[in-house]
Amino acid sequence: MDGGLLSGIKKPAYHIYRYTESEEGEVEATFVGEVPIEGMDIRGIHSLGATENYAILPRFALYFELSDPVEIGTGAKIGPHKDTFFDVVSLSDGTRTQFKFPAHNGMHIINSFERKNEAGQTEVVVDYPTIDTLEGIPNKNIFELLNRETLADPTYSYRENFPHYTKFTIRRFVLNMKTGEGTQYDYPRMWSPDEIEVEFPYINDAYRGLPYCHAYFQTWNHDAHNAMGLLKVDMCRETSIGWERVNKFPVEPVFAGRPGATDEDDGVILAPVFDADTGKTDLYVWNAKDL
């Protein structure tokens, strides 16, 4: 009944499937490949990368201690001792190439794509917003550090109690499919103040899995009454512009391209915005070029 997991006949693994939809609206799932889980090292995985030829499974430092088989969330921690792994799985034959990096923590992928380097070798590029450093991160359940009570407590200081969640870095992981080597590039913080959470990225859907320049984020300033805003980052020029208003709280942005557009950022950004003064929520629409 356990599929062989408890008996040891079959080891646990992440199974990757590709879903395709026919013109009739029928969805078909095709097994692509699997990534073995060694020693019950269970990581928190939120989003995958996908390119024309590969699926990318990230394993960052968020992991689960399975002390309670029911309340799994009680064992959720960020481990500075947990190396980061990217498993790149071929969509054609399921073969897997693994890349190892130092411990980082990211949740929501910005984008992934393939490119050729100067030597003509294929590289898979994966971009994530990540916590800047995990050094000294508290050995606590993540929900003890980040929850509704602490977020709503005006006397709680994240800079003092959980400073890791006040500085984020956009990181680019470059995976060389020829050599099996991986390199990392840390983008400069292109926003002010720099002690904010930069998360929940969105791009032009037409560029998913392809080279791109523009990404849009929600920002949180946890020690300023959780002030929220929007951020547009030009990944190619390494510049940014932002939007923020007092007592206005936008949620995750969504990009909608203008029909017939040729520029990547020719369209609008949409997000519901809660107004703390009126207690109402309205849908805001911004010009994606300049917010």
Short mmCIF file of C-alpha atoms in Angstrom, two decimals, residues 5 10-17 31-46 48 55-60 62-64 66 82 85-87 89 94 96 98:
data_model
loop_
_atom_site.label_atom_id
_atom_site.label_comp_id
_atom_site.label_asym_id
_atom_site.label_seq_id
_atom_site.Cartn_x
_atom_site.Cartn_y
_atom_site.Cartn_z
CA LEU A 5 8.54 3.44 0.35
CA LYS A 10 11.37 1.75 -3.59
CA LYS A 11 13.13 4.91 -2.46
CA PRO A 12 11.28 8.25 -2.30
CA ALA A 13 11.75 10.63 -5.20
CA TYR A 14 10.35 13.75 -6.82
CA HIS A 15 8.45 12.74 -9.94
CA ILE A 16 8.27 15.26 -12.77
CA TYR A 17 5.38 15.23 -15.24
CA PHE A 31 6.17 11.20 -17.06
CA VAL A 32 9.45 13.02 -17.65
CA GLY A 33 11.77 11.69 -14.98
CA GLU A 34 12.50 11.55 -11.28
CA VAL A 35 14.93 13.01 -8.76
CA PRO A 36 15.79 10.66 -5.87
CA ILE A 37 15.49 11.89 -2.28
CA GLU A 38 18.58 10.86 -0.35
CA GLY A 39 18.23 10.07 3.34
CA MET A 40 14.73 11.56 3.62
CA ASP A 41 16.11 15.03 2.95
CA ILE A 42 12.70 16.63 2.34
CA ARG A 43 12.91 20.16 0.94
CA GLY A 44 10.18 22.75 0.47
CA ILE A 45 9.71 23.16 -3.28
CA HIS A 46 7.32 25.76 -4.62
CA LEU A 48 10.07 24.60 -11.03
CA ALA A 55 12.80 20.84 -16.48
CA ILE A 56 14.72 22.24 -13.50
CA LEU A 57 13.96 21.06 -9.96
CA PRO A 58 15.42 23.40 -7.28
CA ARG A 59 16.12 22.29 -3.73
CA PHE A 60 16.87 25.25 -1.50
CA LEU A 62 13.89 25.20 3.41
CA TYR A 63 13.49 21.67 4.74
CA PHE A 64 11.18 19.60 6.92
CA LEU A 66 9.49 14.89 10.02
CA LYS A 82 21.59 22.51 3.58
CA PHE A 85 20.77 21.59 -5.59
CA PHE A 86 19.46 22.09 -9.10
CA ASP A 87 18.51 18.90 -10.92
CA VAL A 89 16.04 16.78 -16.29
CA GLY A 94 14.60 11.92 -18.60
CA ARG A 96 19.39 14.11 -15.07
CA GLN A 98 22.77 17.73 -10.81
#
